[in-house]
CSV table of N, CA, C and O in Angstrom, one decimal:
chain,number,residue,atom,x,y,z
A,1,MET,N,7.1,-17.0,-10.4
A,1,MET,CA,5.8,-17.5,-10.4
A,1,MET,C,5.1,-17.2,-8.6
A,1,MET,O,6.1,-16.8,-7.5
A,2,ILE,N,4.0,-15.5,-8.3
A,2,ILE,CA,3.6,-15.8,-6.9
A,2,ILE,C,3.0,-16.8,-6.2
A,2,ILE,O,2.4,-17.7,-7.0
A,3,THR,N,3.4,-17.3,-4.9
A,3,THR,CA,3.3,-18.5,-4.2
A,3,THR,C,2.1,-18.2,-3.3
A,3,THR,O,1.3,-18.8,-3.1
A,4,GLN,N,1.9,-16.7,-2.9
A,4,GLN,CA,0.7,-15.9,-2.4
A,4,GLN,C,1.3,-14.1,-2.4
A,4,GLN,O,2.6,-14.3,-2.3
A,5,ARG,N,-0.3,-14.0,-1.9
A,5,ARG,CA,-0.4,-12.5,-2.3
A,5,ARG,C,0.0,-12.1,-1.1
A,5,ARG,O,-0.4,-12.7,0.2
A,6,PHE,N,0.6,-10.8,-1.0
A,6,PHE,CA,0.7,-9.6,0.3
A,6,PHE,C,-0.3,-8.1,0.0
A,6,PHE,O,0.2,-7.8,-1.0
A,7,HIS,N,-1.2,-8.4,1.0
A,7,HIS,CA,-2.0,-7.0,1.0
A,7,HIS,C,-2.0,-6.4,2.2
A,7,HIS,O,-1.1,-7.0,3.1
A,8,LEU,N,-1.3,-5.3,2.0
A,8,LEU,CA,-1.4,-4.1,3.3
A,8,LEU,C,-2.1,-2.3,3.6
A,8,LEU,O,-1.4,-1.9,2.3
A,9,TYR,N,-2.8,-2.1,4.0
A,9,TYR,CA,-3.7,-0.5,4.1
A,9,TYR,C,-3.1,0.2,5.4
A,9,TYR,O,-4.0,-0.8,6.5
A,10,VAL,N,-2.4,0.7,5.7
A,10,VAL,CA,-1.9,2.0,6.9
A,10,VAL,C,-2.8,2.9,6.4
A,10,VAL,O,-2.3,3.6,5.7
A,11,GLU,N,-2.7,3.7,8.3
A,11,GLU,CA,-3.0,4.9,7.7
A,11,GLU,C,-2.3,6.1,8.7
A,11,GLU,O,-2.3,5.5,9.7
A,12,ARG,N,-2.3,7.1,9.0
A,12,ARG,CA,-1.6,8.1,9.7
A,12,ARG,C,-2.4,8.8,9.7
A,12,ARG,O,-2.7,10.0,8.7
A,13,THR,N,-3.2,9.7,10.9
A,13,THR,CA,-3.8,10.6,11.2
A,13,THR,C,-3.3,11.5,12.0
A,13,THR,O,-3.8,10.7,13.4
A,14,ASP,N,-3.6,12.3,12.1
A,14,ASP,CA,-3.4,13.8,13.1
A,14,ASP,C,-3.7,15.7,12.8
A,14,ASP,O,-3.0,15.6,11.6
A,15,ALA,N,-5.1,15.8,13.6
A,15,ALA,CA,-5.8,16.4,13.2
A,15,ALA,C,-5.5,17.8,13.3
A,15,ALA,O,-5.5,18.7,13.0
A,16,SER,N,-4.2,17.8,14.8
A,16,SER,CA,-3.6,19.0,15.1
A,16,SER,C,-2.9,19.3,13.8
A,16,SER,O,-2.6,20.4,13.4
A,17,MET,N,-2.0,18.3,13.2
A,17,MET,CA,-1.5,18.0,12.1
A,17,MET,C,-2.1,19.1,10.4
A,17,MET,O,-1.5,18.9,9.7
A,18,ASN,N,-3.7,18.5,10.6
A,18,ASN,CA,-4.2,18.4,9.7
A,18,ASN,C,-3.4,17.4,8.3
A,18,ASN,O,-3.0,17.4,7.4
A,19,MET,N,-2.9,16.0,9.4
A,19,MET,CA,-2.7,15.5,8.1
A,19,MET,C,-3.3,14.1,8.1
A,19,MET,O,-4.5,13.4,9.1
A,20,ALA,N,-3.9,13.3,7.3
A,20,ALA,CA,-4.3,12.7,6.7
A,20,ALA,C,-4.3,11.6,5.4
A,20,ALA,O,-4.1,12.1,4.5
A,21,ARG,N,-3.5,10.9,5.8
A,21,ARG,CA,-2.3,9.9,5.0
A,21,ARG,C,-2.7,8.7,4.9
A,21,ARG,O,-3.2,7.9,5.9
A,22,PHE,N,-2.5,7.6,3.6
A,22,PHE,CA,-2.7,6.4,4.0
A,22,PHE,C,-1.3,5.8,2.8
A,22,PHE,O,-1.1,5.9,2.2
A,23,TYR,N,-1.5,4.4,3.2
A,23,TYR,CA,-0.1,3.9,2.5
A,23,TYR,C,-0.7,2.6,1.9
A,23,TYR,O,-1.0,1.5,3.5
A,24,ALA,N,-0.6,1.9,1.0
A,24,ALA,CA,-0.7,0.9,0.2
A,24,ALA,C,0.4,-0.3,-0.7
A,24,ALA,O,0.7,0.6,-0.7
A,25,ILE,N,0.4,-1.0,0.4
A,25,ILE,CA,1.6,-2.1,-0.7
A,25,ILE,C,0.2,-3.4,-0.7
A,25,ILE,O,0.2,-4.1,0.1
A,26,SER,N,1.1,-4.0,-2.2
A,26,SER,CA,1.0,-5.1,-2.1
A,26,SER,C,1.9,-6.1,-2.8
A,26,SER,O,3.0,-5.2,-4.0
A,27,ILE,N,1.7,-7.2,-2.9
A,27,ILE,CA,2.6,-8.2,-3.9
A,27,ILE,C,1.6,-8.8,-4.4
A,27,ILE,O,1.0,-9.8,-4.4
A,28,GLU,N,2.4,-8.6,-6.4
A,28,GLU,CA,1.6,-8.9,-7.0
A,28,GLU,C,2.2,-9.5,-8.3
A,28,GLU,O,3.0,-8.8,-8.2
A,29,PRO,N,1.4,-10.7,-9.0
A,29,PRO,CA,2.0,-10.9,-10.0
A,29,PRO,C,1.7,-9.8,-11.4
A,29,PRO,O,0.7,-9.5,-11.2
A,30,ASP,N,2.8,-9.8,-12.7
A,30,ASP,CA,2.4,-9.4,-13.6
A,30,ASP,C,2.1,-10.4,-14.6
A,30,ASP,O,2.3,-11.8,-14.5
A,31,LEU,N,2.3,-9.9,-16.1
A,31,LEU,CA,1.6,-10.7,-17.0
A,31,LEU,C,1.9,-12.2,-16.8
A,31,LEU,O,2.6,-12.9,-17.8
A,32,PHE,N,4.0,-11.9,-16.8
A,32,PHE,CA,4.6,-13.5,-16.4
A,32,PHE,C,4.6,-14.0,-15.6
A,32,PHE,O,5.8,-14.8,-15.6
A,33,GLY,N,4.0,-13.6,-14.5
A,33,GLY,CA,4.3,-14.2,-13.3
A,33,GLY,C,5.4,-14.2,-12.6
A,33,GLY,O,5.0,-14.4,-11.0
A,34,GLU,N,5.9,-12.9,-12.9
A,34,GLU,CA,7.0,-12.3,-11.5
A,34,GLU,C,5.8,-11.6,-10.6
A,34,GLU,O,5.3,-11.0,-11.0
A,35,ALA,N,7.2,-11.9,-9.2
A,35,ALA,CA,6.4,-10.6,-8.1
A,35,ALA,C,7.4,-8.8,-8.4
A,35,ALA,O,8.0,-8.7,-9.1
A,36,CYS,N,6.3,-8.5,-8.5
A,36,CYS,CA,6.2,-6.5,-8.5
A,36,CYS,C,5.5,-6.0,-7.0
A,36,CYS,O,4.0,-7.0,-6.8
A,37,LEU,N,5.9,-5.6,-6.3
A,37,LEU,CA,5.8,-4.7,-5.4
A,37,LEU,C,5.1,-3.9,-5.3
A,37,LEU,O,5.9,-2.9,-6.5
A,38,MET,N,4.0,-3.4,-5.5
A,38,MET,CA,3.1,-2.0,-5.5
A,38,MET,C,2.9,-1.6,-4.8
A,38,MET,O,2.7,-1.6,-3.3
A,39,ARG,N,3.2,0.0,-4.7
A,39,ARG,CA,3.1,0.5,-3.8
A,39,ARG,C,2.0,2.2,-4.5
A,39,ARG,O,1.9,2.7,-5.1
A,40,ARG,N,1.2,2.7,-3.3
A,40,ARG,CA,0.6,3.6,-3.1
A,40,ARG,C,-0.1,4.3,-2.3
A,40,ARG,O,-0.3,4.5,-1.2
A,41,TRP,N,0.6,5.9,-2.4
A,41,TRP,CA,0.1,6.7,-1.0
A,41,TRP,C,-0.4,7.6,-1.4
A,41,TRP,O,-0.3,8.2,-2.7
A,42,GLY,N,-1.0,8.9,-0.3
A,42,GLY,CA,-1.3,10.0,-0.6
A,42,GLY,C,-2.0,11.0,0.7
A,42,GLY,O,-2.3,10.0,1.5
A,43,ARG,N,-3.5,11.5,0.0
A,43,ARG,CA,-3.5,11.9,1.7
A,43,ARG,C,-5.7,10.9,1.1
A,43,ARG,O,-5.5,10.6,0.4
A,44,ILE,N,-5.8,11.0,2.4
A,44,ILE,CA,-6.9,9.8,2.3
A,44,ILE,C,-8.2,10.7,1.7
A,44,ILE,O,-8.2,11.8,1.6
A,45,GLY,N,-8.6,10.1,0.6
A,45,GLY,CA,-10.0,10.1,0.1
A,45,GLY,C,-10.0,11.1,-1.3
A,45,GLY,O,-10.0,11.5,-2.6
A,46,THR,N,-7.9,10.5,-1.8
A,46,THR,CA,-7.4,11.1,-2.9
A,46,THR,C,-7.0,10.2,-3.6
A,46,THR,O,-6.6,8.6,-3.2
A,47,LYS,N,-6.5,9.8,-4.9
A,47,LYS,CA,-6.5,9.1,-5.9
A,47,LYS,C,-4.3,8.5,-5.2
A,47,LYS,O,-4.8,7.3,-5.3
A,48,GLY,N,-4.1,9.6,-4.9
A,48,GLY,CA,-2.9,9.4,-4.3
A,48,GLY,C,-1.8,8.3,-6.2
A,48,GLY,O,-2.0,8.9,-6.9
A,49,GLN,N,-0.2,8.9,-4.9
A,49,GLN,CA,0.4,8.6,-6.0
A,49,GLN,C,0.9,6.7,-6.3
A,49,GLN,O,0.2,5.7,-5.2
A,50,THR,N,1.2,6.4,-7.5
A,50,THR,CA,1.4,4.9,-7.5
A,50,THR,C,3.1,4.5,-8.2
A,50,THR,O,3.7,5.3,-8.9
A,51,MET,N,3.4,3.7,-7.2
A,51,MET,CA,5.2,3.3,-8.0
A,51,MET,C,4.8,1.6,-7.7
A,51,MET,O,4.4,1.6,-6.8
A,52,ILE,N,5.6,1.0,-8.9
A,52,ILE,CA,5.5,-0.1,-8.9
A,52,ILE,C,6.9,-0.7,-9.4
A,52,ILE,O,8.0,-0.5,-10.1
A,53,GLN,N,7.9,-2.0,-8.1
A,53,GLN,CA,9.3,-2.7,-8.0
A,53,GLN,C,9.0,-3.9,-8.3
A,53,GLN,O,8.2,-4.5,-8.3
A,54,ARG,N,9.8,-4.0,-9.7
A,54,ARG,CA,9.7,-5.7,-10.5
A,54,ARG,C,10.8,-6.2,-9.8
A,54,ARG,O,12.0,-5.6,-9.5
A,55,PHE,N,10.3,-7.7,-9.3
A,55,PHE,CA,11.6,-8.5,-8.6
A,55,PHE,C,12.0,-9.5,-9.8
A,55,PHE,O,10.8,-9.9,-10.2
A,56,ASP,N,13.3,-10.2,-9.7
A,56,ASP,CA,13.6,-11.5,-9.9
A,56,ASP,C,12.5,-12.4,-9.2
A,56,ASP,O,12.1,-13.8,-9.3
A,57,THR,N,12.7,-12.4,-7.9
A,57,THR,CA,12.1,-13.5,-7.3
A,57,THR,C,10.9,-13.1,-5.9
A,57,THR,O,11.1,-11.8,-6.2
A,58,GLU,N,9.9,-13.8,-5.3
A,58,GLU,CA,9.5,-13.2,-4.7
A,58,GLU,C,9.8,-13.2,-3.2
A,58,GLU,O,9.5,-12.3,-2.7
A,59,ARG,N,10.8,-13.6,-3.2
A,59,ARG,CA,12.0,-13.7,-1.9
A,59,ARG,C,12.0,-12.0,-1.2
A,59,ARG,O,12.0,-11.8,-0.2
A,60,GLU,N,12.5,-11.3,-3.0
A,60,GLU,CA,13.5,-10.1,-2.8
A,60,GLU,C,12.2,-9.5,-2.4
A,60,GLU,O,12.1,-8.4,-1.6
A,61,ALA,N,10.8,-9.5,-3.0
A,61,ALA,CA,9.4,-8.6,-2.8
A,61,ALA,C,9.3,-8.5,-1.6
A,61,ALA,O,8.6,-7.4,-0.8
A,62,VAL,N,9.4,-9.4,-0.9
A,62,VAL,CA,8.7,-9.9,0.3
A,62,VAL,C,9.6,-9.3,1.6
A,62,VAL,O,8.9,-8.8,2.2
A,63,VAL,N,10.9,-9.0,1.4
A,63,VAL,CA,11.5,-8.3,2.2
A,63,VAL,C,11.6,-6.9,1.9
A,63,VAL,O,11.4,-6.4,2.3
A,64,GLN,N,11.1,-6.4,0.5
A,64,GLN,CA,11.5,-5.4,0.6
A,64,GLN,C,9.8,-5.0,1.2
A,64,GLN,O,9.6,-3.8,1.5
A,65,PHE,N,8.6,-5.5,1.1
A,65,PHE,CA,7.6,-4.8,1.7
A,65,PHE,C,7.5,-5.8,3.4
A,65,PHE,O,7.5,-4.3,3.7
A,66,LEU,N,8.1,-6.2,3.8
A,66,LEU,CA,8.6,-5.9,4.9
A,66,LEU,C,9.5,-4.9,6.2
A,66,LEU,O,9.2,-4.3,6.8
A,67,ASP,N,10.1,-4.6,5.1
A,67,ASP,CA,11.3,-3.0,5.3
A,67,ASP,C,10.2,-1.8,5.4
A,67,ASP,O,10.5,-1.7,5.7
A,68,LEU,N,9.2,-2.1,4.1
A,68,LEU,CA,8.8,-0.7,4.3
A,68,LEU,C,7.4,-0.6,5.4
A,68,LEU,O,7.0,0.1,5.4
A,69,LEU,N,6.7,-1.9,5.7
A,69,LEU,CA,6.3,-1.9,6.8
A,69,LEU,C,6.8,-1.7,8.2
A,69,LEU,O,6.3,-1.1,8.4
A,70,ARG,N,7.9,-2.0,8.3
A,70,ARG,CA,8.9,-1.6,9.4
A,70,ARG,C,9.1,-0.5,9.7
A,70,ARG,O,8.6,0.3,10.6
A,71,LYS,N,9.3,0.2,8.9
A,71,LYS,CA,9.6,1.8,8.1
A,71,LYS,C,8.3,2.5,8.9
A,71,LYS,O,8.3,3.2,8.9
A,72,LYS,N,7.1,2.5,7.9
A,72,LYS,CA,5.5,3.2,8.0
A,72,LYS,C,5.5,2.9,9.6
A,72,LYS,O,5.3,3.7,10.5
A,73,ARG,N,5.1,1.9,9.7
A,73,ARG,CA,4.9,1.6,11.5
A,73,ARG,C,5.8,2.7,12.3
A,73,ARG,O,5.4,3.0,13.1
A,74,GLN,N,7.2,2.6,12.4
A,74,GLN,CA,7.9,3.3,12.9
A,74,GLN,C,7.5,4.8,12.5
A,74,GLN,O,7.6,6.1,13.7
A,75,ARG,N,6.4,5.3,11.6
A,75,ARG,CA,6.0,6.6,11.3
A,75,ARG,C,4.7,6.9,12.1
A,75,ARG,O,4.3,8.3,11.4
A,76,GLY,N,4.1,6.0,12.4
A,76,GLY,CA,3.2,5.9,12.7
A,76,GLY,C,1.8,5.7,12.2
A,76,GLY,O,0.9,5.9,12.8
A,77,TYR,N,1.9,5.2,11.3
A,77,TYR,CA,1.2,4.4,10.5
A,77,TYR,C,0.4,3.0,11.2
A,77,TYR,O,1.5,2.5,12.1
A,78,SER,N,-0.9,2.8,11.5
A,78,SER,CA,-1.3,1.8,12.0
A,78,SER,C,-2.1,0.7,11.2
A,78,SER,O,-2.9,2.0,10.4
A,79,THR,N,-2.5,-0.3,11.2
A,79,THR,CA,-3.7,-0.4,10.1
A,79,THR,C,-4.7,-0.4,10.7
A,79,THR,O,-5.0,0.2,12.1
A,80,ILE,N,-6.1,-0.4,9.5
A,80,ILE,CA,-6.7,-0.2,10.3
A,80,ILE,C,-7.9,-1.2,10.5
A,80,ILE,O,-7.5,-2.3,9.7
A,81,SER,N,-9.0,-1.4,11.0
A,81,SER,CA,-10.3,-2.8,10.6
A,81,SER,C,-10.7,-2.9,9.6
A,81,SER,O,-10.7,-2.1,9.1
A,82,CYS,N,-10.6,-3.9,9.2
A,82,CYS,CA,-11.3,-4.4,8.1
A,82,CYS,C,-12.7,-3.4,7.6
A,82,CYS,O,-12.9,-3.5,6.4
A,83,ASN,N,-13.5,-3.9,8.4
A,83,ASN,CA,-14.2,-3.2,8.0
A,83,ASN,C,-14.3,-1.5,7.5
A,83,ASN,O,-15.1,-1.2,6.5
A,84,ARG,N,-13.4,-1.0,8.3
A,84,ARG,CA,-13.9,0.5,8.1
A,84,ARG,C,-12.3,0.4,6.7
A,84,ARG,O,-12.9,1.4,5.7
A,85,HIS,N,-11.6,-0.4,6.2
A,85,HIS,CA,-11.1,-1.0,4.6
A,85,HIS,C,-12.1,-0.8,3.9
A,85,HIS,O,-12.3,0.0,2.6
A,86,ALA,N,-13.2,-1.7,4.1
A,86,ALA,CA,-14.1,-2.0,3.0
A,86,ALA,C,-14.9,-1.1,2.5
A,86,ALA,O,-15.1,-0.1,1.5
A,87,SER,N,-15.2,0.3,3.7
A,87,SER,CA,-15.6,1.1,4.0
A,87,SER,C,-15.0,2.5,3.2
A,87,SER,O,-15.2,3.3,1.8
A,88,TYR,N,-13.6,2.5,3.2
A,88,TYR,CA,-13.1,3.5,2.5
A,88,TYR,C,-12.8,3.1,1.1
A,88,TYR,O,-13.0,4.0,0.7
A,89,ARG,N,-12.3,2.3,0.7
A,89,ARG,CA,-12.4,2.0,-0.5
A,89,ARG,C,-13.8,2.0,-1.4
A,89,ARG,O,-13.4,1.9,-2.6
A,90,ALA,N,-14.7,1.9,-0.8
A,90,ALA,CA,-16.0,1.8,-1.4
A,90,ALA,C,-16.7,3.0,-1.7
A,90,ALA,O,-16.7,3.5,-2.8
A,91,CYS,N,-16.3,4.1,-0.6
A,91,CYS,CA,-16.3,5.3,-0.7
A,91,CYS,C,-15.3,6.0,-1.9
A,91,CYS,O,-15.3,7.0,-2.4
A,92,HIS,N,-14.0,5.5,-1.7
A,92,HIS,CA,-12.8,6.1,-2.2
A,92,HIS,C,-13.3,5.7,-4.0
A,92,HIS,O,-12.7,6.5,-4.8
A,93,GLN,N,-13.8,4.5,-4.2
A,93,GLN,CA,-13.8,4.2,-5.5
A,93,GLN,C,-15.2,4.9,-6.6
A,93,GLN,O,-14.9,5.5,-7.4
A,94,VAL,N,-16.6,5.1,-5.0
A,94,VAL,CA,-17.2,6.5,-6.1
A,94,VAL,C,-16.6,7.2,-6.0
A,94,VAL,O,-16.9,8.1,-7.6
A,95,LYS,N,-16.2,8.2,-5.2
A,95,LYS,CA,-15.4,9.9,-5.7
A,95,LYS,C,-14.5,9.7,-6.6
A,95,LYS,O,-14.5,10.3,-7.5
A,96,SER,N,-13.9,8.5,-7.2
A,96,SER,CA,-12.7,8.2,-8.7
A,96,SER,C,-13.5,8.5,-9.4
A,96,SER,O,-13.3,8.5,-10.5
A,97,SER,N,-14.7,7.6,-9.4
A,97,SER,CA,-15.3,7.5,-11.2
A,97,SER,C,-15.9,8.9,-11.1
A,97,SER,O,-16.7,9.0,-12.2
A,98,ALA,N,-16.6,9.5,-10.0
A,98,ALA,CA,-16.6,10.5,-10.1
A,98,ALA,C,-16.1,11.3,-11.5
A,98,ALA,O,-17.2,12.4,-11.5
A,99,ARG,N,-14.6,11.5,-10.7
A,99,ARG,CA,-14.7,12.7,-11.3
A,99,ARG,C,-14.2,12.7,-12.8
A,99,ARG,O,-14.4,11.8,-13.6
């Protein structure tokens, strides 16, 4: 059973390389209460790709979550402000529903 949910949204942008990427990870319970690490990544403004990993314990999921966070920070991804993230989500949902 999940005791605490983890959510993270990071971006990496570089105009000189035409790079605008996002990476979102979270730990959420599945229907049976087991820990699932959900990942979504892609170009900002797109739906991106999704991957779900199931773990026997929440601790294993948290270890993987922190490892992914460390790797993304090493590659230049950074967190963004909550206001910008909320506006991105609202804009992204509108674009996705319009398709």
